[in-house]
PDB file of C-alpha atoms in Angstrom:
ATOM      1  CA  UNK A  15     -53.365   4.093  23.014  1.00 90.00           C
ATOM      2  CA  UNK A  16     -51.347   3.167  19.955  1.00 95.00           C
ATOM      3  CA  UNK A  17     -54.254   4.501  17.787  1.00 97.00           C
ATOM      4  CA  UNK A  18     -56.432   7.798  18.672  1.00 98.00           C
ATOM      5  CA  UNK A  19     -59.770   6.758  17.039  1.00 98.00           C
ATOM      6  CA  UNK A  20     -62.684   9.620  16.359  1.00 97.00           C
ATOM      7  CA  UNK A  21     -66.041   9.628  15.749  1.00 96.00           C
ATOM      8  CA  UNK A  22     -67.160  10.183  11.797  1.00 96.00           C
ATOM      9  CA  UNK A  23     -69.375  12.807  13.542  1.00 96.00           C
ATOM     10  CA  UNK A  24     -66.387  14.753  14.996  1.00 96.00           C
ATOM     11  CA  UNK A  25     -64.411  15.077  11.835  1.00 96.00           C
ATOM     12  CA  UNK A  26     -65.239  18.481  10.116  1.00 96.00           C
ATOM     13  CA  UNK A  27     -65.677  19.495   6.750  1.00 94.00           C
ATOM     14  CA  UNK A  28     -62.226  20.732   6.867  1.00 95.00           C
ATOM     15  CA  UNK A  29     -60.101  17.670   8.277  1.00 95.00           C
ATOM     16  CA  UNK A  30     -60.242  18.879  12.036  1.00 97.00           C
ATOM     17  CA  UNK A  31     -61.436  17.670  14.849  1.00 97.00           C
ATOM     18  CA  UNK A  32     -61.195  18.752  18.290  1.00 98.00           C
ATOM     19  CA  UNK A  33     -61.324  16.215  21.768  1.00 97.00           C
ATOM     20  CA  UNK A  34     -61.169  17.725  25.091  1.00 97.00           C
ATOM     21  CA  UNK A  35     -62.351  13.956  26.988  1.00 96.00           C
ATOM     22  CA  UNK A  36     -60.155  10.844  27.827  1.00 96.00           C
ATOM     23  CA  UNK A  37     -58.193  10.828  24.738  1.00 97.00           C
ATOM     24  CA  UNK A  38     -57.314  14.434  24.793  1.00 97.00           C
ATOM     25  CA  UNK A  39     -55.747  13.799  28.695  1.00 96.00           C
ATOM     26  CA  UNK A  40     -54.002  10.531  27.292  1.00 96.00           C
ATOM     27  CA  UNK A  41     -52.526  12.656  24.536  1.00 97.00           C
ATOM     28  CA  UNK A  42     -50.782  15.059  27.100  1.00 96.00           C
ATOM     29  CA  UNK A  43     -50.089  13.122  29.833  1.00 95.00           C
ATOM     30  CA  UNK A  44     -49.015   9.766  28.141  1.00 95.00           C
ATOM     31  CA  UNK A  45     -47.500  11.163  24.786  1.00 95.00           C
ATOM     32  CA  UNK A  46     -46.871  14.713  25.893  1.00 96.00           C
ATOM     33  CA  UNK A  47     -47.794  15.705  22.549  1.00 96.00           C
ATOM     34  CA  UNK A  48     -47.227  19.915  21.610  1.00 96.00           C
ATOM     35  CA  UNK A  49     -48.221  21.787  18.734  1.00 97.00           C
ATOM     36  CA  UNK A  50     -46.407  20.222  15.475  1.00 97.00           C
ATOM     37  CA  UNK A  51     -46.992  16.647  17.005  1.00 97.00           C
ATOM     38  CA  UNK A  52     -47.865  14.314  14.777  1.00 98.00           C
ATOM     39  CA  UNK A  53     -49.503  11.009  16.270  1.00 97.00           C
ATOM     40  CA  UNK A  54     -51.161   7.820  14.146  1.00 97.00           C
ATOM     41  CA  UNK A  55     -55.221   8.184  14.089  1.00 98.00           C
ATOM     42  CA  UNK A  56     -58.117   6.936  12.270  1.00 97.00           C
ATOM     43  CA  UNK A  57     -61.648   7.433  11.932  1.00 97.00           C
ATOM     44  CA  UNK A  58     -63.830   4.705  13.802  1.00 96.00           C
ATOM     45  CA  UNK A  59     -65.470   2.513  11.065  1.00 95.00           C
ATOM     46  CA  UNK A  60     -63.237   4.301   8.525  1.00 96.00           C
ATOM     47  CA  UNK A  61     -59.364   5.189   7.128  1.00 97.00           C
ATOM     48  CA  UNK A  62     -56.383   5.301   8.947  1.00 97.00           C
ATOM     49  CA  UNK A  63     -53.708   7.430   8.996  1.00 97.00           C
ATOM     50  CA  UNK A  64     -52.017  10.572  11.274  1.00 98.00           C
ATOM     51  CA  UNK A  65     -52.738  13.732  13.065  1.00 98.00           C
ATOM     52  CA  UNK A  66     -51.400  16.868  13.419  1.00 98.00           C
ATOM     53  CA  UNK A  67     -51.619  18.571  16.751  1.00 98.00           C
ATOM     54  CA  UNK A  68     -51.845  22.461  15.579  1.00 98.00           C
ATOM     55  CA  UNK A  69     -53.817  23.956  18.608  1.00 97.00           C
ATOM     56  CA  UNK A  70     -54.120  22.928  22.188  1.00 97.00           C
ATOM     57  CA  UNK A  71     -55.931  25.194  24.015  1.00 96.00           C
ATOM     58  CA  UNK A  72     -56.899  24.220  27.724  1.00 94.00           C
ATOM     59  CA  UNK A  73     -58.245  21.129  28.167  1.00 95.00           C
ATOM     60  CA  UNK A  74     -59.091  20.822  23.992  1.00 97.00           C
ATOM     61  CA  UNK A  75     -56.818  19.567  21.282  1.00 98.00           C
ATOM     62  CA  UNK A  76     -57.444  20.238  18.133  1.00 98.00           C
ATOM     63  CA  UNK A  77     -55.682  18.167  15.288  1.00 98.00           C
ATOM     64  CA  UNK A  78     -55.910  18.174  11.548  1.00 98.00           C
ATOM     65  CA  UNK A  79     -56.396  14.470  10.514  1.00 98.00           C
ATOM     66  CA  UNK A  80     -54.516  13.148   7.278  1.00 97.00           C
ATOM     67  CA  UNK A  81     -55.947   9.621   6.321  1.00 96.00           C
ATOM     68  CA  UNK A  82     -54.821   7.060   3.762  1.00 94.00           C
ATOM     69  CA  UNK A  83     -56.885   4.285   3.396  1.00 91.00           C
ATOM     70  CA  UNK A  84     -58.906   1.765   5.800  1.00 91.00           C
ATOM     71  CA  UNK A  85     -57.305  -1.106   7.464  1.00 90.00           C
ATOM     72  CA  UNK A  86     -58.381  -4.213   6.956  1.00 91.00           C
ATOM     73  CA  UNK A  87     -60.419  -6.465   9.677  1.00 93.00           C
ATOM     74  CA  UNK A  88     -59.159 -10.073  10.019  1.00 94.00           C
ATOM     75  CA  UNK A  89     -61.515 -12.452   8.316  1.00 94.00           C
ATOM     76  CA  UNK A  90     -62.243 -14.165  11.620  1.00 96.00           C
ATOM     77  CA  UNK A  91     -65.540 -14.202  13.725  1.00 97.00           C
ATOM     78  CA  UNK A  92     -65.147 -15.331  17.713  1.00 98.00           C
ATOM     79  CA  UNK A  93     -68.019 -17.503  19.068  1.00 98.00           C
ATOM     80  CA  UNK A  94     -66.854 -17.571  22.899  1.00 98.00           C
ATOM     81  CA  UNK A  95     -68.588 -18.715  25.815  1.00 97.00           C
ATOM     82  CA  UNK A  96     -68.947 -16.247  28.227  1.00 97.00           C
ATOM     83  CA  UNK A  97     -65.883 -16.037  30.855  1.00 96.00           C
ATOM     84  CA  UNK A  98     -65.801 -15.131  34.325  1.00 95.00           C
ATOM     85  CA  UNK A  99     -66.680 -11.340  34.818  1.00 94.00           C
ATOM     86  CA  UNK A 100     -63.561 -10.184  35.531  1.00 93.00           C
ATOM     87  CA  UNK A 101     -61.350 -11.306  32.613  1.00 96.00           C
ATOM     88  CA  UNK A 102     -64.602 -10.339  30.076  1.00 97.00           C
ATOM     89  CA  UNK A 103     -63.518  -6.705  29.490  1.00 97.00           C
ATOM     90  CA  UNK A 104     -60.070  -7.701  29.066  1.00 97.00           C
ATOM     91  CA  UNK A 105     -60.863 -11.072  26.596  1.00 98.00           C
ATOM     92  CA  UNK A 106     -62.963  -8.421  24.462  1.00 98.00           C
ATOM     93  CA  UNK A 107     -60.222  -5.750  24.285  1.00 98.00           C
ATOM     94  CA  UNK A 108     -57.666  -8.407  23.106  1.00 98.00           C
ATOM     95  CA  UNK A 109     -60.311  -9.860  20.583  1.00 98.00           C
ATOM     96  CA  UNK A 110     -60.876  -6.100  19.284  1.00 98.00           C
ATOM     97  CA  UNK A 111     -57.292  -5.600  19.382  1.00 98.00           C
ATOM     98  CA  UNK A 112     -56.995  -8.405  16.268  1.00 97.00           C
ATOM     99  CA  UNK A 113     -59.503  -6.771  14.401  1.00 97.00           C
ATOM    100  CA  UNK A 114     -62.099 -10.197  14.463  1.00 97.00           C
ATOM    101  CA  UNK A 115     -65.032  -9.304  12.304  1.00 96.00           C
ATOM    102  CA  UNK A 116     -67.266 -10.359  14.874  1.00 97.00           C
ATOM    103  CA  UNK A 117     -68.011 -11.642  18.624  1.00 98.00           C
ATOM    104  CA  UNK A 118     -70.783 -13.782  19.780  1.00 98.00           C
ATOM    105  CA  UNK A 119     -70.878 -14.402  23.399  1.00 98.00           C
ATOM    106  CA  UNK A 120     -73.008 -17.399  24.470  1.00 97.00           C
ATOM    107  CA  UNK A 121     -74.077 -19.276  27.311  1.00 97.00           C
ATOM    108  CA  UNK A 122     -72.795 -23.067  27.554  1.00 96.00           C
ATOM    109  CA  UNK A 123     -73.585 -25.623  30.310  1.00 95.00           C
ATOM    110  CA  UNK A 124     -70.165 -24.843  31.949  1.00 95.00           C
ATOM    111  CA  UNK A 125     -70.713 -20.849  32.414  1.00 96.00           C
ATOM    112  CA  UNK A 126     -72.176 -20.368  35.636  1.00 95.00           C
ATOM    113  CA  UNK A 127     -75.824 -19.032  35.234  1.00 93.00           C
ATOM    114  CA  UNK A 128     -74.745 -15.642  37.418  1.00 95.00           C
ATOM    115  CA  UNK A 129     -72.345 -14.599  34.658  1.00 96.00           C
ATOM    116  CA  UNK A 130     -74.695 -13.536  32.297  1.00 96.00           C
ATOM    117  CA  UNK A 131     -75.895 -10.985  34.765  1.00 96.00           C
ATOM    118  CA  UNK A 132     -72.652  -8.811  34.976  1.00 97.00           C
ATOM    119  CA  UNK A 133     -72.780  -5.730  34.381  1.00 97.00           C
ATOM    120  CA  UNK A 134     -69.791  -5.849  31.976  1.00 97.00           C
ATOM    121  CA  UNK A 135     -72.249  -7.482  29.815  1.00 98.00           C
ATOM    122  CA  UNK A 136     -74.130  -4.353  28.754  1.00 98.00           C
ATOM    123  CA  UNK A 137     -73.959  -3.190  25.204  1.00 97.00           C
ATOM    124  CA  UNK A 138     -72.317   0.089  26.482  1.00 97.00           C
ATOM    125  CA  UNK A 139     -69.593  -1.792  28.556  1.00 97.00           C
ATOM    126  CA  UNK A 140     -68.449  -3.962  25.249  1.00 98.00           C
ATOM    127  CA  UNK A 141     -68.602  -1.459  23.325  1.00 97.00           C
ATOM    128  CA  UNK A 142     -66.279   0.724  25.148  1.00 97.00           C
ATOM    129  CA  UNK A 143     -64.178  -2.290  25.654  1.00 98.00           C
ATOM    130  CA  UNK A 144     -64.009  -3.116  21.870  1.00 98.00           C
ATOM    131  CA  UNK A 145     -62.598   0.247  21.394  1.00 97.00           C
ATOM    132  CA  UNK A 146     -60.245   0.245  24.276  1.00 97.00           C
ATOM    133  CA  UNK A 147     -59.078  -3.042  21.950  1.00 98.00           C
ATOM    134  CA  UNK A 148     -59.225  -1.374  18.858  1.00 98.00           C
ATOM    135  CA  UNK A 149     -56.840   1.210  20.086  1.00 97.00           C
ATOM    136  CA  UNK A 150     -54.388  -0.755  21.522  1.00 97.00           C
ATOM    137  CA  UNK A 151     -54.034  -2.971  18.430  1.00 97.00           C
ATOM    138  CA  UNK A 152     -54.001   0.094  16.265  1.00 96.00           C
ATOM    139  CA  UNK A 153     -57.593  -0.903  14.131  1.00 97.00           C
ATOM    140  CA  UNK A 154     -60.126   1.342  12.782  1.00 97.00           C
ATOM    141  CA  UNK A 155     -62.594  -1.516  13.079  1.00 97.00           C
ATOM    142  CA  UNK A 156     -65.003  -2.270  16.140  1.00 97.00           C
ATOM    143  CA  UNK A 157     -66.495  -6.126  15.935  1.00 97.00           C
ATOM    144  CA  UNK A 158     -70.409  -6.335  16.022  1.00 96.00           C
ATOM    145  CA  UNK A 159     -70.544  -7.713  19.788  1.00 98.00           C
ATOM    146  CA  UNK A 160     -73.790 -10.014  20.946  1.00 97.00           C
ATOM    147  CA  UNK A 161     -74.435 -11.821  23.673  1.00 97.00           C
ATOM    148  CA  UNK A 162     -76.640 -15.369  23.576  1.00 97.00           C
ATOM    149  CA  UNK A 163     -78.565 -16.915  26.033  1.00 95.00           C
ATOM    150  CA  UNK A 164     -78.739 -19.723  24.817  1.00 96.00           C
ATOM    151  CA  UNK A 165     -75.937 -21.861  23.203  1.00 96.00           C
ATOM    152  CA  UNK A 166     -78.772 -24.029  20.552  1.00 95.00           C
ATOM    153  CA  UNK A 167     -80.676 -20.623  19.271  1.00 95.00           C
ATOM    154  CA  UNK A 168     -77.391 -19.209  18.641  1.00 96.00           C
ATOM    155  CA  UNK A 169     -76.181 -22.246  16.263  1.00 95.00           C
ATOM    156  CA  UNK A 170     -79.780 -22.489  14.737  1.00 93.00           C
ATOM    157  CA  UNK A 171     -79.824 -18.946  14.044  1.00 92.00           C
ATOM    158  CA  UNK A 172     -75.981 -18.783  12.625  1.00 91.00           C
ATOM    159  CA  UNK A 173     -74.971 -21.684  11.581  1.00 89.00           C
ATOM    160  CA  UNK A 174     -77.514 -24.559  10.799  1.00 84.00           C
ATOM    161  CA  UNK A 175     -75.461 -26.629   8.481  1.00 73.00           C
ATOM    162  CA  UNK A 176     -71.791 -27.212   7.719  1.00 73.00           C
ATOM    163  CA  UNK A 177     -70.196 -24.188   5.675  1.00 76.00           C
ATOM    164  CA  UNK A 178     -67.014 -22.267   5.298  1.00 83.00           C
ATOM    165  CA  UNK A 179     -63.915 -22.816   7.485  1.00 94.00           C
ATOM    166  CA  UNK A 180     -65.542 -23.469  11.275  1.00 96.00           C
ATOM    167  CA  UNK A 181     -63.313 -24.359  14.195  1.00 97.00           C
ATOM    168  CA  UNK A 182     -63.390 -24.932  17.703  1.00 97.00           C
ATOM    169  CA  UNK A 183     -60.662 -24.944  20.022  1.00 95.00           C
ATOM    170  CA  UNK A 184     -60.096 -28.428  22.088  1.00 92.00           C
ATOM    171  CA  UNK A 185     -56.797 -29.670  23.916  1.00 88.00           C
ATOM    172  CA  UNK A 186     -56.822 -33.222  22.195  1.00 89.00           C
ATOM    173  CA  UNK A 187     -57.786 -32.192  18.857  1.00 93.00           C
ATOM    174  CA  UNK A 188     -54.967 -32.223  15.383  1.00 94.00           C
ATOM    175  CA  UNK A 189     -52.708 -28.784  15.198  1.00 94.00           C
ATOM    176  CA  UNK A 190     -54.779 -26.092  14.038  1.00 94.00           C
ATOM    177  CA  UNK A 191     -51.791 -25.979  11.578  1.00 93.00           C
ATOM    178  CA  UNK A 192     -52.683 -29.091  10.362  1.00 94.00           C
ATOM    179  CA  UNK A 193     -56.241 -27.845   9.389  1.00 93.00           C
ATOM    180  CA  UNK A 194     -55.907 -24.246   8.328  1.00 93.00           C
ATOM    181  CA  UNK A 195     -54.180 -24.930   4.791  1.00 89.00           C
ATOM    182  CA  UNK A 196     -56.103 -21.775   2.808  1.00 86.00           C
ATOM    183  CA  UNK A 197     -57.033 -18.333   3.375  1.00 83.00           C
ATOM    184  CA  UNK A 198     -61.106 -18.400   4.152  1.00 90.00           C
ATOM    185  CA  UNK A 199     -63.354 -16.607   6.306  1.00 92.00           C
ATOM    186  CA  UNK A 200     -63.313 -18.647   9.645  1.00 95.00           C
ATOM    187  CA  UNK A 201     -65.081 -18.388  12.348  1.00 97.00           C
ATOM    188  CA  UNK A 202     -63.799 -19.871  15.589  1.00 97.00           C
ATOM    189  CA  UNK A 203     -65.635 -21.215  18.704  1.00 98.00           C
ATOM    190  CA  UNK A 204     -63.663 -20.994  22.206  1.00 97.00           C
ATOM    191  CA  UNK A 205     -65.436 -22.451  25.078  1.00 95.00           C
ATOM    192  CA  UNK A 206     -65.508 -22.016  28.958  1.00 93.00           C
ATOM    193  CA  UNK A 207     -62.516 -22.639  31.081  1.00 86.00           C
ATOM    194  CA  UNK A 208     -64.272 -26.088  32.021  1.00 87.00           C
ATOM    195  CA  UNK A 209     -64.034 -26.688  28.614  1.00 90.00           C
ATOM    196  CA  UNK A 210     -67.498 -27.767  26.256  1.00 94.00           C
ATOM    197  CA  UNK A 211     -69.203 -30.964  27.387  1.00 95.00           C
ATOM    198  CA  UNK A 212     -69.453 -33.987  24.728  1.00 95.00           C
ATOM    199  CA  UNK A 213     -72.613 -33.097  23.911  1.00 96.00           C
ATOM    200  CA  UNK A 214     -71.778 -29.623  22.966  1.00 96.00           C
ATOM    201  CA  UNK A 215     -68.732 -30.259  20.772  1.00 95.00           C
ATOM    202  CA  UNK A 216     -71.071 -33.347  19.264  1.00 95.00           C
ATOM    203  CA  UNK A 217     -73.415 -30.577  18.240  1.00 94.00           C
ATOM    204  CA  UNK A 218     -70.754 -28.005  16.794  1.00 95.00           C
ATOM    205  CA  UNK A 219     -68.976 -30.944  14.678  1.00 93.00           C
ATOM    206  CA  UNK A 220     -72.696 -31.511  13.312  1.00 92.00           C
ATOM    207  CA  UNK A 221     -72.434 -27.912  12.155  1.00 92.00           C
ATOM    208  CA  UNK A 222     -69.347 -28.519  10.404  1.00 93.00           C
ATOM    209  CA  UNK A 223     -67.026 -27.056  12.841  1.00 96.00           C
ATOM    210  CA  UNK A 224     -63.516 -28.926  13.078  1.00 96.00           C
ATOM    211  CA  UNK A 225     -61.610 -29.099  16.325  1.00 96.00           C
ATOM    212  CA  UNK A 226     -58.195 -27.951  16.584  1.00 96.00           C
ATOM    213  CA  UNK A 227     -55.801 -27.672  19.301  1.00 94.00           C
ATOM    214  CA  UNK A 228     -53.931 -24.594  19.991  1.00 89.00           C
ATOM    215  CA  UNK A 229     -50.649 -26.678  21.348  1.00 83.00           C
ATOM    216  CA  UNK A 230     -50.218 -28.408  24.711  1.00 69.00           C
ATOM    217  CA  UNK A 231     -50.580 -25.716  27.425  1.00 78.00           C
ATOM    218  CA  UNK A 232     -54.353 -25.736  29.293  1.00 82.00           C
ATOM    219  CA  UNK A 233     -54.998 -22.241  29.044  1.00 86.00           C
ATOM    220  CA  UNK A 234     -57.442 -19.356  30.426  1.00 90.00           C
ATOM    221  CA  UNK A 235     -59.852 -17.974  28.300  1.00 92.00           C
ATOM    222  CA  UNK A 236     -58.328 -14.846  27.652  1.00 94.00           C
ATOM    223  CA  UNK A 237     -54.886 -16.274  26.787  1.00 94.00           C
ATOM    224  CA  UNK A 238     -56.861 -19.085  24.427  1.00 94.00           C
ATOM    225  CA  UNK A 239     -58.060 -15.959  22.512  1.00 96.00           C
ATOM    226  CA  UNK A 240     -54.904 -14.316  22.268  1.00 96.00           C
ATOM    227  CA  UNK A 241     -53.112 -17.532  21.302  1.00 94.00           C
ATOM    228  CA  UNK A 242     -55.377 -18.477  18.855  1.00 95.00           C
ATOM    229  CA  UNK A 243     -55.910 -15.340  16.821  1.00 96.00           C
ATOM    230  CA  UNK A 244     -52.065 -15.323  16.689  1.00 95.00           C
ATOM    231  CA  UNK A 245     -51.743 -18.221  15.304  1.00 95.00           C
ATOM    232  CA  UNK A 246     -54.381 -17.495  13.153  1.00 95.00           C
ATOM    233  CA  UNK A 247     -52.933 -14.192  11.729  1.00 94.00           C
ATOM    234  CA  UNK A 248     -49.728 -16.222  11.803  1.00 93.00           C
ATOM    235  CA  UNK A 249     -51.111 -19.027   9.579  1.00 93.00           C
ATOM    236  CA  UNK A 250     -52.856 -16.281   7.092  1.00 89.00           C
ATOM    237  CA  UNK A 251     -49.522 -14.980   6.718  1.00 90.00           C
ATOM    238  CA  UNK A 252     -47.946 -18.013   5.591  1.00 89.00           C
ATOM    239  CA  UNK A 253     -50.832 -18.974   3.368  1.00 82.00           C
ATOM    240  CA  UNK A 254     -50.668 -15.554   1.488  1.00 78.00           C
TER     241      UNK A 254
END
């Protein structure tokens, strides 16, 4: 936990707040944090900033919150196919962890039917995931999360022309330094570990979305995400 994150409804009027769950054992046993500790938090949806431990008192910690202002998400939504059930907690956490605006999860002809009945699926499971993310990577921000059925509705519904900076991620495609020159809202499309079938990318490129390649290595869903929002926040950096 790089970032303790609570609830708008847990902050009082005064700038306290007191956690006795998860977050409270993480604070003693991880940090070892004592009375006068001062630790980075934020306010989920809201400012950043620290936290002063100034009672602990059993199993409760109280802290006095001082917050700045509210990190910025990164301009970038994920559209990902869904991945094999037991790397989906862990490709959501690392997505969180950037800060992405957004995740859309979708079926594609390459994700095996029986995925989109996991139980990791469930709003409560990504949501809890997103924030695992969102404290490891030190946000404030928690991405809107949904999950498609079907791969068609979801491009009808989101995107039914070209607009805006679109990729999508494909091994034999130009650098996706070669087409990321500006700084623009993007929204980038990852696919299964089979990869999209023609017909799929066909459809995408109709919808304006431009393929890219993330370099030469074949990878795994979870380490395409991670290596493409890098060089994403890489690229904005450069831009800037």
């Amino acid at each position: 936990m790089n970032l303790l994150l609570v609830e708008p409804s847990e902050l009082r009027t005064d700038g306290t707040c007191a956690i006795s769950d998860r977050r409270a054992q993480h604070l003693r046993a991880v940090l070892g944090v004592e009375v006068g500790s001062t630790i980075r938090a934020g306010v989920l949806g809201g400012a950043a900033g620290t936290a002063d431990v100034i009672v602990i008192e059993g199993d409760t910690i109280t802290l006095r919150l001082n917050l700045g202002a509210m990190p910025a998400p990164l301009d970038v939504e994920l559209l990902l196919a869904v991945p094999r059930p037991k790397v989906i907690t862990r490709t959501i956490e690392i997505a969180a962890s950037f800060a992405v605006k957004r995740i859309d999860l979708t079926n594609a002809w390459r994700v095996d039917k029986s995925y989109l009945k996991s139980p990791r699926l469930d709003p409560a499971a990504l949501a809890l995931a997103a924030r695992f993310g969102a404290e490891q990577g030190a946000t404030t921000h928690i991405p809107d999360i949904t999950v498609h059925e079907r791969l068609m509705a979801l491009l009808d519904e989101r995107f039914p022309g070209p607009g805006g900076l679109r990729l999508i991620a494909h091994p034999t495609a130009p650098p996706i330094e070669q087409v990321v020159t500006k700084l623009e809202p993007t929204v980038l499309a990852i696919g299964p570990e089979g990869g999209w079938i023609e017909r799929e990318l066909d459809t995408f490129i109709e919808r304006g979305f431009q393929p890219v390649s993330l370099g030469a290595p074949i990878l795994r869903v979870e380490a395409a995400v991670a290596s493409s929002l890098g060089q994403l926040l890489l690229l904005r950096r450069l831009r800037a």
